[in-house]
Protein backbone atom coordinates (compact mmCIF):
# COMPACT_ATOMS: atom_id res chain seq x y z
CA UNK A 1 0.00 0.00 0.00
CA UNK A 2 1.40 3.39 -0.98
CA UNK A 3 0.69 5.12 2.28
CA UNK A 4 1.70 8.64 3.14
CA UNK A 5 1.73 9.20 6.87
CA UNK A 6 1.72 12.72 8.21
CA UNK A 7 2.79 13.79 11.66
CA UNK A 8 1.70 15.26 13.85
CA UNK A 9 -1.97 14.65 13.21
CA UNK A 10 -2.95 17.75 15.21
CA UNK A 11 -0.91 20.78 16.19
CA UNK A 12 -1.98 23.74 18.32
CA UNK A 13 0.51 26.53 18.76
CA UNK A 14 0.72 30.20 19.66
CA UNK A 15 1.23 32.91 17.09
CA UNK A 16 4.93 33.48 16.43
CA UNK A 17 6.04 29.90 17.05
CA UNK A 18 7.78 27.76 14.45
CA UNK A 19 6.54 24.33 13.44
CA UNK A 20 7.38 21.42 11.18
CA UNK A 21 4.98 18.93 9.60
CA UNK A 22 6.30 15.63 8.29
CA UNK A 23 5.11 13.42 5.47
CA UNK A 24 6.64 9.93 5.34
CA UNK A 25 6.34 6.86 3.20
CA UNK A 26 8.15 3.61 2.54
CA UNK A 27 7.60 4.18 -1.18
CA UNK A 28 9.50 6.40 -3.57
CA UNK A 29 7.52 9.16 -5.22
CA UNK A 30 8.27 10.95 -8.47
CA UNK A 31 6.97 14.18 -7.04
CA UNK A 32 5.24 15.41 -3.96
CA UNK A 33 2.79 18.21 -3.50
CA UNK A 34 1.60 20.10 -0.47
CA UNK A 35 -1.94 21.39 -0.25
CA UNK A 36 -3.90 23.35 2.31
CA UNK A 37 -7.59 22.66 2.77
CA UNK A 38 -10.15 24.79 4.58
CA UNK A 39 -13.34 23.16 5.95
CA UNK A 40 -15.85 22.50 3.17
CA UNK A 41 -13.47 23.57 0.42
CA UNK A 42 -11.13 21.94 -2.04
CA UNK A 43 -7.38 21.49 -1.48
CA UNK A 44 -5.34 24.50 -2.57
CA UNK A 45 -1.94 23.74 -4.08
CA UNK A 46 0.97 25.28 -2.18
CA UNK A 47 4.00 23.73 -3.85
CA UNK A 48 5.29 20.83 -5.94
CA UNK A 49 8.72 19.29 -5.31
CA UNK A 50 10.22 16.89 -7.82
CA UNK A 51 13.94 16.49 -7.12
CA UNK A 52 15.38 14.58 -4.19
CA UNK A 53 16.80 17.06 -1.67
CA UNK A 54 14.92 19.95 -3.23
CA UNK A 55 14.03 22.87 -0.98
CA UNK A 56 11.39 25.44 -1.93
CA UNK A 57 10.42 28.54 0.00
CA UNK A 58 7.07 30.29 -0.12
CA UNK A 59 7.26 33.33 2.17
CA UNK A 60 7.32 31.84 5.69
CA UNK A 61 6.83 28.27 4.44
CA UNK A 62 9.79 26.03 3.59
CA UNK A 63 9.22 22.71 1.85
CA UNK A 64 11.80 19.97 1.52
CA UNK A 65 11.76 16.73 -0.46
CA UNK A 66 13.86 13.96 1.05
CA UNK A 67 17.00 12.81 -0.76
CA UNK A 68 15.46 9.39 -1.34
CA UNK A 69 12.11 10.94 -2.43
CA UNK A 70 10.23 9.00 0.25
CA UNK A 71 9.52 11.85 2.62
CA UNK A 72 8.92 15.57 2.80
CA UNK A 73 8.60 18.28 5.39
CA UNK A 74 6.83 21.60 5.67
CA UNK A 75 8.33 24.16 8.04
CA UNK A 76 6.43 27.31 8.98
CA UNK A 77 8.34 30.17 10.58
CA UNK A 78 6.58 32.59 12.92
CA UNK A 79 3.15 31.03 12.47
CA UNK A 80 0.14 33.32 12.23
CA UNK A 81 -3.57 32.69 12.85
CA UNK A 82 -4.08 32.84 9.07
CA UNK A 83 -1.96 29.69 8.75
CA UNK A 84 -4.68 27.69 10.51
CA UNK A 85 -5.96 24.86 8.34
CA UNK A 86 -5.52 21.27 7.22
CA UNK A 87 -2.19 20.61 5.50
CA UNK A 88 -2.06 17.68 3.11
CA UNK A 89 0.87 16.11 1.33
CA UNK A 90 0.15 14.17 -1.84
CA UNK A 91 2.54 12.09 -3.90
CA UNK A 92 2.53 10.63 -7.36
CA UNK A 93 4.46 7.69 -8.80
CA UNK A 94 4.57 8.28 -12.56
CA UNK A 95 0.81 7.90 -12.86
CA UNK A 96 -2.03 10.36 -13.06
CA UNK A 97 -3.28 9.85 -9.55
CA UNK A 98 -2.30 11.68 -6.42
CA UNK A 99 -2.02 9.66 -3.23
CA UNK A 100 -2.99 11.88 -0.36
CA UNK A 101 -1.53 11.83 3.12
CA UNK A 102 -3.44 11.54 6.34
CA UNK A 103 -3.33 15.29 6.97
CA UNK A 104 -2.12 17.61 9.73
CA UNK A 105 -4.62 19.95 11.29
CA UNK A 106 -2.91 23.14 12.43
CA UNK A 107 -4.45 25.67 14.82
CA UNK A 108 -2.56 28.89 15.48
CA UNK A 109 -3.87 30.94 18.40
CA UNK A 110 -3.38 34.72 18.57
CA UNK B 1 -6.59 33.89 -11.43
CA UNK B 2 -8.15 30.97 -13.32
CA UNK B 3 -9.83 28.37 -11.16
CA UNK B 4 -11.75 25.13 -11.36
CA UNK B 5 -15.46 25.56 -10.72
CA UNK B 6 -17.99 22.92 -9.71
CA UNK B 7 -21.77 22.74 -9.61
CA UNK B 8 -23.83 22.16 -7.62
CA UNK B 9 -22.13 22.96 -4.34
CA UNK B 10 -24.54 20.64 -2.52
CA UNK B 11 -26.72 17.79 -3.76
CA UNK B 12 -29.14 15.67 -1.78
CA UNK B 13 -30.55 12.60 -3.48
CA UNK B 14 -32.42 9.42 -2.72
CA UNK B 15 -30.63 6.08 -2.82
CA UNK B 16 -30.88 4.55 -6.28
CA UNK B 17 -31.18 7.87 -8.09
CA UNK B 18 -28.75 9.09 -10.72
CA UNK B 19 -26.66 12.19 -10.08
CA UNK B 20 -24.47 14.23 -12.37
CA UNK B 21 -21.77 16.40 -10.90
CA UNK B 22 -20.38 19.13 -13.11
CA UNK B 23 -16.98 20.75 -13.36
CA UNK B 24 -15.43 23.44 -15.50
CA UNK B 25 -11.66 22.88 -15.50
CA UNK B 26 -9.10 25.63 -16.04
CA UNK B 27 -9.33 26.56 -19.71
CA UNK B 28 -5.85 25.63 -20.99
CA UNK B 29 -5.66 22.41 -18.97
CA UNK B 30 -5.81 19.09 -20.78
CA UNK B 31 -5.94 16.57 -17.92
CA UNK B 32 -8.96 16.19 -15.70
CA UNK B 33 -9.59 14.26 -12.51
CA UNK B 34 -12.23 13.36 -9.98
CA UNK B 35 -11.46 12.66 -6.34
CA UNK B 36 -13.73 12.10 -3.39
CA UNK B 37 -13.42 12.66 0.33
CA UNK B 38 -15.69 10.83 2.72
CA UNK B 39 -16.25 12.85 5.88
CA UNK B 40 -13.23 12.56 8.17
CA UNK B 41 -11.23 10.49 5.70
CA UNK B 42 -8.46 11.04 3.17
CA UNK B 43 -8.93 12.44 -0.30
CA UNK B 44 -9.13 9.46 -2.68
CA UNK B 45 -8.47 9.32 -6.41
CA UNK B 46 -11.36 8.16 -8.59
CA UNK B 47 -10.43 8.72 -12.22
CA UNK B 48 -8.26 10.67 -14.64
CA UNK B 49 -9.29 11.72 -18.13
CA UNK B 50 -7.26 12.87 -21.09
CA UNK B 51 -7.92 13.20 -24.80
CA UNK B 52 -11.55 12.17 -24.32
CA UNK B 53 -10.84 8.92 -22.61
CA UNK B 54 -10.16 7.54 -19.17
CA UNK B 55 -6.42 7.24 -18.58
CA UNK B 56 -6.54 5.72 -15.11
CA UNK B 57 -9.18 4.71 -12.59
CA UNK B 58 -9.25 3.39 -9.07
CA UNK B 59 -11.07 0.35 -7.71
CA UNK B 60 -13.71 2.74 -6.35
CA UNK B 61 -14.63 3.78 -9.89
CA UNK B 62 -16.86 0.83 -10.73
CA UNK B 63 -19.58 0.43 -13.38
CA UNK B 64 -21.86 2.81 -11.49
CA UNK B 65 -19.53 5.69 -12.30
CA UNK B 66 -18.87 7.35 -15.63
CA UNK B 67 -17.19 10.52 -16.81
CA UNK B 68 -17.74 12.63 -19.86
CA UNK B 69 -16.58 15.81 -21.48
CA UNK B 70 -19.77 16.69 -23.35
CA UNK B 71 -18.46 19.96 -24.78
CA UNK B 72 -15.28 22.02 -24.79
CA UNK B 73 -15.62 23.24 -21.24
CA UNK B 74 -17.56 20.87 -18.98
CA UNK B 75 -16.32 17.67 -17.35
CA UNK B 76 -18.95 15.56 -15.63
CA UNK B 77 -19.10 12.67 -13.19
CA UNK B 78 -22.23 10.55 -13.28
CA UNK B 79 -23.24 8.10 -10.60
CA UNK B 80 -25.89 5.85 -12.11
CA UNK B 81 -27.58 4.44 -9.03
CA UNK B 82 -26.40 6.11 -5.87
CA UNK B 83 -25.73 4.21 -2.66
CA UNK B 84 -25.58 5.51 0.89
CA UNK B 85 -21.81 5.05 0.89
CA UNK B 86 -21.47 7.42 -2.07
CA UNK B 87 -22.11 10.31 0.33
CA UNK B 88 -18.92 12.39 0.22
CA UNK B 89 -17.33 15.57 -1.08
CA UNK B 90 -16.46 15.14 -4.74
CA UNK B 91 -13.59 17.23 -6.06
CA UNK B 92 -12.77 17.90 -9.66
CA UNK B 93 -9.17 18.80 -10.54
CA UNK B 94 -7.31 19.73 -13.67
CA UNK B 95 -3.70 20.06 -14.73
CA UNK B 96 -1.79 21.37 -17.68
CA UNK B 97 0.31 18.24 -17.95
CA UNK B 98 -0.18 14.65 -16.92
CA UNK B 99 1.65 12.62 -14.33
CA UNK B 100 -0.27 14.20 -11.44
CA UNK B 101 1.95 17.28 -11.36
CA UNK B 102 0.34 20.50 -10.13
CA UNK B 103 -3.29 19.49 -10.01
CA UNK B 104 -5.68 22.33 -9.21
CA UNK B 105 -8.81 21.44 -7.31
CA UNK B 106 -12.30 22.85 -7.42
CA UNK B 107 -14.33 23.76 -4.33
CA UNK B 108 -16.16 20.42 -4.36
CA UNK B 109 -19.73 19.15 -4.44
CA UNK B 110 -21.10 17.79 -1.22
CA UNK B 111 -23.26 14.78 -2.08
CA UNK B 112 -25.64 13.35 0.48
CA UNK B 113 -27.44 10.12 -0.37
CA UNK B 114 -30.48 9.37 1.82
PDB file of C-alpha atoms in Angstrom:
ATOM      1  CA  UNK A   1       0.000   0.000   0.000  1.00  0.00           C
ATOM      2  CA  UNK A   2       1.397   3.390  -0.985  1.00  0.00           C
ATOM      3  CA  UNK A   3       0.689   5.116   2.284  1.00  0.00           C
ATOM      4  CA  UNK A   4       1.704   8.644   3.135  1.00  0.00           C
ATOM      5  CA  UNK A   5       1.729   9.196   6.873  1.00  0.00           C
ATOM      6  CA  UNK A   6       1.721  12.718   8.215  1.00  0.00           C
ATOM      7  CA  UNK A   7       2.789  13.790  11.662  1.00  0.00           C
ATOM      8  CA  UNK A   8       1.704  15.258  13.851  1.00  0.00           C
ATOM      9  CA  UNK A   9      -1.974  14.654  13.207  1.00  0.00           C
ATOM     10  CA  UNK A  10      -2.947  17.750  15.205  1.00  0.00           C
ATOM     11  CA  UNK A  11      -0.913  20.776  16.189  1.00  0.00           C
ATOM     12  CA  UNK A  12      -1.983  23.736  18.322  1.00  0.00           C
ATOM     13  CA  UNK A  13       0.507  26.532  18.758  1.00  0.00           C
ATOM     14  CA  UNK A  14       0.721  30.200  19.665  1.00  0.00           C
ATOM     15  CA  UNK A  15       1.233  32.910  17.093  1.00  0.00           C
ATOM     16  CA  UNK A  16       4.934  33.476  16.435  1.00  0.00           C
ATOM     17  CA  UNK A  17       6.043  29.903  17.045  1.00  0.00           C
ATOM     18  CA  UNK A  18       7.782  27.758  14.445  1.00  0.00           C
ATOM     19  CA  UNK A  19       6.544  24.326  13.439  1.00  0.00           C
ATOM     20  CA  UNK A  20       7.381  21.417  11.179  1.00  0.00           C
ATOM     21  CA  UNK A  21       4.982  18.930   9.605  1.00  0.00           C
ATOM     22  CA  UNK A  22       6.304  15.633   8.289  1.00  0.00           C
ATOM     23  CA  UNK A  23       5.112  13.418   5.467  1.00  0.00           C
ATOM     24  CA  UNK A  24       6.642   9.934   5.343  1.00  0.00           C
ATOM     25  CA  UNK A  25       6.344   6.857   3.201  1.00  0.00           C
ATOM     26  CA  UNK A  26       8.150   3.614   2.542  1.00  0.00           C
ATOM     27  CA  UNK A  27       7.596   4.182  -1.179  1.00  0.00           C
ATOM     28  CA  UNK A  28       9.502   6.402  -3.574  1.00  0.00           C
ATOM     29  CA  UNK A  29       7.516   9.160  -5.222  1.00  0.00           C
ATOM     30  CA  UNK A  30       8.267  10.949  -8.468  1.00  0.00           C
ATOM     31  CA  UNK A  31       6.969  14.181  -7.037  1.00  0.00           C
ATOM     32  CA  UNK A  32       5.242  15.409  -3.963  1.00  0.00           C
ATOM     33  CA  UNK A  33       2.793  18.214  -3.504  1.00  0.00           C
ATOM     34  CA  UNK A  34       1.599  20.099  -0.472  1.00  0.00           C
ATOM     35  CA  UNK A  35      -1.940  21.392  -0.252  1.00  0.00           C
ATOM     36  CA  UNK A  36      -3.897  23.353   2.312  1.00  0.00           C
ATOM     37  CA  UNK A  37      -7.589  22.663   2.770  1.00  0.00           C
ATOM     38  CA  UNK A  38     -10.150  24.790   4.581  1.00  0.00           C
ATOM     39  CA  UNK A  39     -13.339  23.157   5.955  1.00  0.00           C
ATOM     40  CA  UNK A  40     -15.853  22.498   3.172  1.00  0.00           C
ATOM     41  CA  UNK A  41     -13.469  23.575   0.420  1.00  0.00           C
ATOM     42  CA  UNK A  42     -11.129  21.938  -2.044  1.00  0.00           C
ATOM     43  CA  UNK A  43      -7.381  21.485  -1.476  1.00  0.00           C
ATOM     44  CA  UNK A  44      -5.345  24.501  -2.565  1.00  0.00           C
ATOM     45  CA  UNK A  45      -1.944  23.740  -4.075  1.00  0.00           C
ATOM     46  CA  UNK A  46       0.969  25.283  -2.184  1.00  0.00           C
ATOM     47  CA  UNK A  47       4.001  23.729  -3.849  1.00  0.00           C
ATOM     48  CA  UNK A  48       5.287  20.828  -5.940  1.00  0.00           C
ATOM     49  CA  UNK A  49       8.717  19.285  -5.311  1.00  0.00           C
ATOM     50  CA  UNK A  50      10.218  16.887  -7.824  1.00  0.00           C
ATOM     51  CA  UNK A  51      13.945  16.490  -7.123  1.00  0.00           C
ATOM     52  CA  UNK A  52      15.383  14.576  -4.185  1.00  0.00           C
ATOM     53  CA  UNK A  53      16.799  17.057  -1.671  1.00  0.00           C
ATOM     54  CA  UNK A  54      14.916  19.951  -3.232  1.00  0.00           C
ATOM     55  CA  UNK A  55      14.031  22.875  -0.975  1.00  0.00           C
ATOM     56  CA  UNK A  56      11.388  25.436  -1.926  1.00  0.00           C
ATOM     57  CA  UNK A  57      10.423  28.538   0.004  1.00  0.00           C
ATOM     58  CA  UNK A  58       7.072  30.287  -0.118  1.00  0.00           C
ATOM     59  CA  UNK A  59       7.261  33.328   2.168  1.00  0.00           C
ATOM     60  CA  UNK A  60       7.319  31.839   5.692  1.00  0.00           C
ATOM     61  CA  UNK A  61       6.828  28.273   4.438  1.00  0.00           C
ATOM     62  CA  UNK A  62       9.790  26.032   3.589  1.00  0.00           C
ATOM     63  CA  UNK A  63       9.225  22.711   1.846  1.00  0.00           C
ATOM     64  CA  UNK A  64      11.802  19.967   1.519  1.00  0.00           C
ATOM     65  CA  UNK A  65      11.762  16.733  -0.463  1.00  0.00           C
ATOM     66  CA  UNK A  66      13.864  13.964   1.055  1.00  0.00           C
ATOM     67  CA  UNK A  67      16.999  12.805  -0.759  1.00  0.00           C
ATOM     68  CA  UNK A  68      15.455   9.390  -1.337  1.00  0.00           C
ATOM     69  CA  UNK A  69      12.113  10.938  -2.430  1.00  0.00           C
ATOM     70  CA  UNK A  70      10.226   9.002   0.247  1.00  0.00           C
ATOM     71  CA  UNK A  71       9.520  11.855   2.619  1.00  0.00           C
ATOM     72  CA  UNK A  72       8.924  15.569   2.798  1.00  0.00           C
ATOM     73  CA  UNK A  73       8.596  18.283   5.390  1.00  0.00           C
ATOM     74  CA  UNK A  74       6.835  21.603   5.671  1.00  0.00           C
ATOM     75  CA  UNK A  75       8.326  24.163   8.044  1.00  0.00           C
ATOM     76  CA  UNK A  76       6.433  27.314   8.985  1.00  0.00           C
ATOM     77  CA  UNK A  77       8.338  30.171  10.576  1.00  0.00           C
ATOM     78  CA  UNK A  78       6.575  32.588  12.923  1.00  0.00           C
ATOM     79  CA  UNK A  79       3.147  31.029  12.472  1.00  0.00           C
ATOM     80  CA  UNK A  80       0.141  33.325  12.231  1.00  0.00           C
ATOM     81  CA  UNK A  81      -3.571  32.688  12.847  1.00  0.00           C
ATOM     82  CA  UNK A  82      -4.082  32.844   9.073  1.00  0.00           C
ATOM     83  CA  UNK A  83      -1.961  29.687   8.750  1.00  0.00           C
ATOM     84  CA  UNK A  84      -4.685  27.691  10.512  1.00  0.00           C
ATOM     85  CA  UNK A  85      -5.962  24.864   8.343  1.00  0.00           C
ATOM     86  CA  UNK A  86      -5.517  21.268   7.218  1.00  0.00           C
ATOM     87  CA  UNK A  87      -2.189  20.608   5.505  1.00  0.00           C
ATOM     88  CA  UNK A  88      -2.056  17.676   3.114  1.00  0.00           C
ATOM     89  CA  UNK A  89       0.871  16.106   1.335  1.00  0.00           C
ATOM     90  CA  UNK A  90       0.151  14.175  -1.844  1.00  0.00           C
ATOM     91  CA  UNK A  91       2.544  12.089  -3.904  1.00  0.00           C
ATOM     92  CA  UNK A  92       2.533  10.626  -7.358  1.00  0.00           C
ATOM     93  CA  UNK A  93       4.463   7.689  -8.801  1.00  0.00           C
ATOM     94  CA  UNK A  94       4.567   8.281 -12.557  1.00  0.00           C
ATOM     95  CA  UNK A  95       0.814   7.899 -12.863  1.00  0.00           C
ATOM     96  CA  UNK A  96      -2.035  10.356 -13.062  1.00  0.00           C
ATOM     97  CA  UNK A  97      -3.282   9.850  -9.554  1.00  0.00           C
ATOM     98  CA  UNK A  98      -2.303  11.682  -6.425  1.00  0.00           C
ATOM     99  CA  UNK A  99      -2.017   9.657  -3.230  1.00  0.00           C
ATOM    100  CA  UNK A 100      -2.985  11.880  -0.356  1.00  0.00           C
ATOM    101  CA  UNK A 101      -1.527  11.827   3.123  1.00  0.00           C
ATOM    102  CA  UNK A 102      -3.442  11.535   6.343  1.00  0.00           C
ATOM    103  CA  UNK A 103      -3.333  15.294   6.970  1.00  0.00           C
ATOM    104  CA  UNK A 104      -2.123  17.606   9.733  1.00  0.00           C
ATOM    105  CA  UNK A 105      -4.622  19.948  11.288  1.00  0.00           C
ATOM    106  CA  UNK A 106      -2.912  23.142  12.432  1.00  0.00           C
ATOM    107  CA  UNK A 107      -4.448  25.666  14.816  1.00  0.00           C
ATOM    108  CA  UNK A 108      -2.564  28.888  15.482  1.00  0.00           C
ATOM    109  CA  UNK A 109      -3.865  30.940  18.402  1.00  0.00           C
ATOM    110  CA  UNK A 110      -3.377  34.719  18.566  1.00  0.00           C
TER     111      UNK A 110
ATOM    112  CA  UNK B   1      -6.589  33.894 -11.428  1.00  0.00           C
ATOM    113  CA  UNK B   2      -8.146  30.968 -13.321  1.00  0.00           C
ATOM    114  CA  UNK B   3      -9.833  28.368 -11.159  1.00  0.00           C
ATOM    115  CA  UNK B   4     -11.750  25.133 -11.362  1.00  0.00           C
ATOM    116  CA  UNK B   5     -15.461  25.556 -10.717  1.00  0.00           C
ATOM    117  CA  UNK B   6     -17.985  22.921  -9.708  1.00  0.00           C
ATOM    118  CA  UNK B   7     -21.772  22.739  -9.607  1.00  0.00           C
ATOM    119  CA  UNK B   8     -23.831  22.164  -7.623  1.00  0.00           C
ATOM    120  CA  UNK B   9     -22.134  22.964  -4.345  1.00  0.00           C
ATOM    121  CA  UNK B  10     -24.543  20.644  -2.523  1.00  0.00           C
ATOM    122  CA  UNK B  11     -26.721  17.790  -3.760  1.00  0.00           C
ATOM    123  CA  UNK B  12     -29.141  15.674  -1.783  1.00  0.00           C
ATOM    124  CA  UNK B  13     -30.550  12.595  -3.485  1.00  0.00           C
ATOM    125  CA  UNK B  14     -32.424   9.420  -2.716  1.00  0.00           C
ATOM    126  CA  UNK B  15     -30.626   6.082  -2.823  1.00  0.00           C
ATOM    127  CA  UNK B  16     -30.879   4.552  -6.285  1.00  0.00           C
ATOM    128  CA  UNK B  17     -31.185   7.872  -8.086  1.00  0.00           C
ATOM    129  CA  UNK B  18     -28.755   9.092 -10.717  1.00  0.00           C
ATOM    130  CA  UNK B  19     -26.662  12.191 -10.080  1.00  0.00           C
ATOM    131  CA  UNK B  20     -24.470  14.227 -12.373  1.00  0.00           C
ATOM    132  CA  UNK B  21     -21.769  16.402 -10.899  1.00  0.00           C
ATOM    133  CA  UNK B  22     -20.379  19.127 -13.113  1.00  0.00           C
ATOM    134  CA  UNK B  23     -16.982  20.751 -13.355  1.00  0.00           C
ATOM    135  CA  UNK B  24     -15.429  23.443 -15.499  1.00  0.00           C
ATOM    136  CA  UNK B  25     -11.659  22.880 -15.500  1.00  0.00           C
ATOM    137  CA  UNK B  26      -9.099  25.634 -16.039  1.00  0.00           C
ATOM    138  CA  UNK B  27      -9.328  26.556 -19.710  1.00  0.00           C
ATOM    139  CA  UNK B  28      -5.854  25.633 -20.987  1.00  0.00           C
ATOM    140  CA  UNK B  29      -5.659  22.406 -18.969  1.00  0.00           C
ATOM    141  CA  UNK B  30      -5.805  19.086 -20.777  1.00  0.00           C
ATOM    142  CA  UNK B  31      -5.936  16.569 -17.918  1.00  0.00           C
ATOM    143  CA  UNK B  32      -8.961  16.186 -15.697  1.00  0.00           C
ATOM    144  CA  UNK B  33      -9.586  14.261 -12.514  1.00  0.00           C
ATOM    145  CA  UNK B  34     -12.227  13.359  -9.978  1.00  0.00           C
ATOM    146  CA  UNK B  35     -11.462  12.663  -6.344  1.00  0.00           C
ATOM    147  CA  UNK B  36     -13.727  12.096  -3.390  1.00  0.00           C
ATOM    148  CA  UNK B  37     -13.415  12.657   0.333  1.00  0.00           C
ATOM    149  CA  UNK B  38     -15.694  10.829   2.718  1.00  0.00           C
ATOM    150  CA  UNK B  39     -16.252  12.848   5.881  1.00  0.00           C
ATOM    151  CA  UNK B  40     -13.229  12.560   8.165  1.00  0.00           C
ATOM    152  CA  UNK B  41     -11.226  10.485   5.696  1.00  0.00           C
ATOM    153  CA  UNK B  42      -8.462  11.038   3.169  1.00  0.00           C
ATOM    154  CA  UNK B  43      -8.931  12.442  -0.300  1.00  0.00           C
ATOM    155  CA  UNK B  44      -9.134   9.457  -2.682  1.00  0.00           C
ATOM    156  CA  UNK B  45      -8.474   9.318  -6.407  1.00  0.00           C
ATOM    157  CA  UNK B  46     -11.360   8.163  -8.588  1.00  0.00           C
ATOM    158  CA  UNK B  47     -10.434   8.723 -12.221  1.00  0.00           C
ATOM    159  CA  UNK B  48      -8.264  10.668 -14.636  1.00  0.00           C
ATOM    160  CA  UNK B  49      -9.291  11.717 -18.132  1.00  0.00           C
ATOM    161  CA  UNK B  50      -7.258  12.875 -21.094  1.00  0.00           C
ATOM    162  CA  UNK B  51      -7.916  13.204 -24.796  1.00  0.00           C
ATOM    163  CA  UNK B  52     -11.554  12.172 -24.325  1.00  0.00           C
ATOM    164  CA  UNK B  53     -10.841   8.925 -22.605  1.00  0.00           C
ATOM    165  CA  UNK B  54     -10.162   7.544 -19.168  1.00  0.00           C
ATOM    166  CA  UNK B  55      -6.419   7.241 -18.577  1.00  0.00           C
ATOM    167  CA  UNK B  56      -6.540   5.721 -15.108  1.00  0.00           C
ATOM    168  CA  UNK B  57      -9.183   4.712 -12.591  1.00  0.00           C
ATOM    169  CA  UNK B  58      -9.247   3.389  -9.065  1.00  0.00           C
ATOM    170  CA  UNK B  59     -11.073   0.353  -7.714  1.00  0.00           C
ATOM    171  CA  UNK B  60     -13.714   2.744  -6.346  1.00  0.00           C
ATOM    172  CA  UNK B  61     -14.627   3.776  -9.893  1.00  0.00           C
ATOM    173  CA  UNK B  62     -16.864   0.826 -10.734  1.00  0.00           C
ATOM    174  CA  UNK B  63     -19.578   0.429 -13.382  1.00  0.00           C
ATOM    175  CA  UNK B  64     -21.864   2.815 -11.489  1.00  0.00           C
ATOM    176  CA  UNK B  65     -19.529   5.694 -12.298  1.00  0.00           C
ATOM    177  CA  UNK B  66     -18.868   7.348 -15.627  1.00  0.00           C
ATOM    178  CA  UNK B  67     -17.186  10.524 -16.814  1.00  0.00           C
ATOM    179  CA  UNK B  68     -17.739  12.630 -19.861  1.00  0.00           C
ATOM    180  CA  UNK B  69     -16.576  15.809 -21.479  1.00  0.00           C
ATOM    181  CA  UNK B  70     -19.772  16.694 -23.350  1.00  0.00           C
ATOM    182  CA  UNK B  71     -18.465  19.955 -24.779  1.00  0.00           C
ATOM    183  CA  UNK B  72     -15.281  22.021 -24.788  1.00  0.00           C
ATOM    184  CA  UNK B  73     -15.620  23.244 -21.236  1.00  0.00           C
ATOM    185  CA  UNK B  74     -17.561  20.875 -18.976  1.00  0.00           C
ATOM    186  CA  UNK B  75     -16.320  17.674 -17.351  1.00  0.00           C
ATOM    187  CA  UNK B  76     -18.952  15.562 -15.626  1.00  0.00           C
ATOM    188  CA  UNK B  77     -19.096  12.671 -13.188  1.00  0.00           C
ATOM    189  CA  UNK B  78     -22.225  10.547 -13.282  1.00  0.00           C
ATOM    190  CA  UNK B  79     -23.237   8.101 -10.595  1.00  0.00           C
ATOM    191  CA  UNK B  80     -25.891   5.853 -12.111  1.00  0.00           C
ATOM    192  CA  UNK B  81     -27.583   4.441  -9.028  1.00  0.00           C
ATOM    193  CA  UNK B  82     -26.402   6.114  -5.867  1.00  0.00           C
ATOM    194  CA  UNK B  83     -25.730   4.209  -2.656  1.00  0.00           C
ATOM    195  CA  UNK B  84     -25.576   5.511   0.890  1.00  0.00           C
ATOM    196  CA  UNK B  85     -21.812   5.049   0.892  1.00  0.00           C
ATOM    197  CA  UNK B  86     -21.465   7.416  -2.067  1.00  0.00           C
ATOM    198  CA  UNK B  87     -22.107  10.308   0.327  1.00  0.00           C
ATOM    199  CA  UNK B  88     -18.922  12.389   0.216  1.00  0.00           C
ATOM    200  CA  UNK B  89     -17.330  15.566  -1.078  1.00  0.00           C
ATOM    201  CA  UNK B  90     -16.455  15.141  -4.738  1.00  0.00           C
ATOM    202  CA  UNK B  91     -13.595  17.226  -6.055  1.00  0.00           C
ATOM    203  CA  UNK B  92     -12.771  17.898  -9.663  1.00  0.00           C
ATOM    204  CA  UNK B  93      -9.175  18.798 -10.542  1.00  0.00           C
ATOM    205  CA  UNK B  94      -7.310  19.730 -13.670  1.00  0.00           C
ATOM    206  CA  UNK B  95      -3.699  20.056 -14.726  1.00  0.00           C
ATOM    207  CA  UNK B  96      -1.791  21.370 -17.682  1.00  0.00           C
ATOM    208  CA  UNK B  97       0.309  18.240 -17.946  1.00  0.00           C
ATOM    209  CA  UNK B  98      -0.182  14.650 -16.925  1.00  0.00           C
ATOM    210  CA  UNK B  99       1.649  12.618 -14.326  1.00  0.00           C
ATOM    211  CA  UNK B 100      -0.267  14.196 -11.436  1.00  0.00           C
ATOM    212  CA  UNK B 101       1.954  17.285 -11.356  1.00  0.00           C
ATOM    213  CA  UNK B 102       0.345  20.497 -10.126  1.00  0.00           C
ATOM    214  CA  UNK B 103      -3.292  19.492 -10.011  1.00  0.00           C
ATOM    215  CA  UNK B 104      -5.675  22.328  -9.212  1.00  0.00           C
ATOM    216  CA  UNK B 105      -8.807  21.440  -7.310  1.00  0.00           C
ATOM    217  CA  UNK B 106     -12.302  22.849  -7.419  1.00  0.00           C
ATOM    218  CA  UNK B 107     -14.334  23.758  -4.331  1.00  0.00           C
ATOM    219  CA  UNK B 108     -16.162  20.422  -4.363  1.00  0.00           C
ATOM    220  CA  UNK B 109     -19.729  19.152  -4.441  1.00  0.00           C
ATOM    221  CA  UNK B 110     -21.099  17.785  -1.216  1.00  0.00           C
ATOM    222  CA  UNK B 111     -23.265  14.776  -2.082  1.00  0.00           C
ATOM    223  CA  UNK B 112     -25.637  13.350   0.478  1.00  0.00           C
ATOM    224  CA  UNK B 113     -27.443  10.121  -0.366  1.00  0.00           C
ATOM    225  CA  UNK B 114     -30.477   9.367   1.817  1.00  0.00           C
TER     226      UNK B 114
END
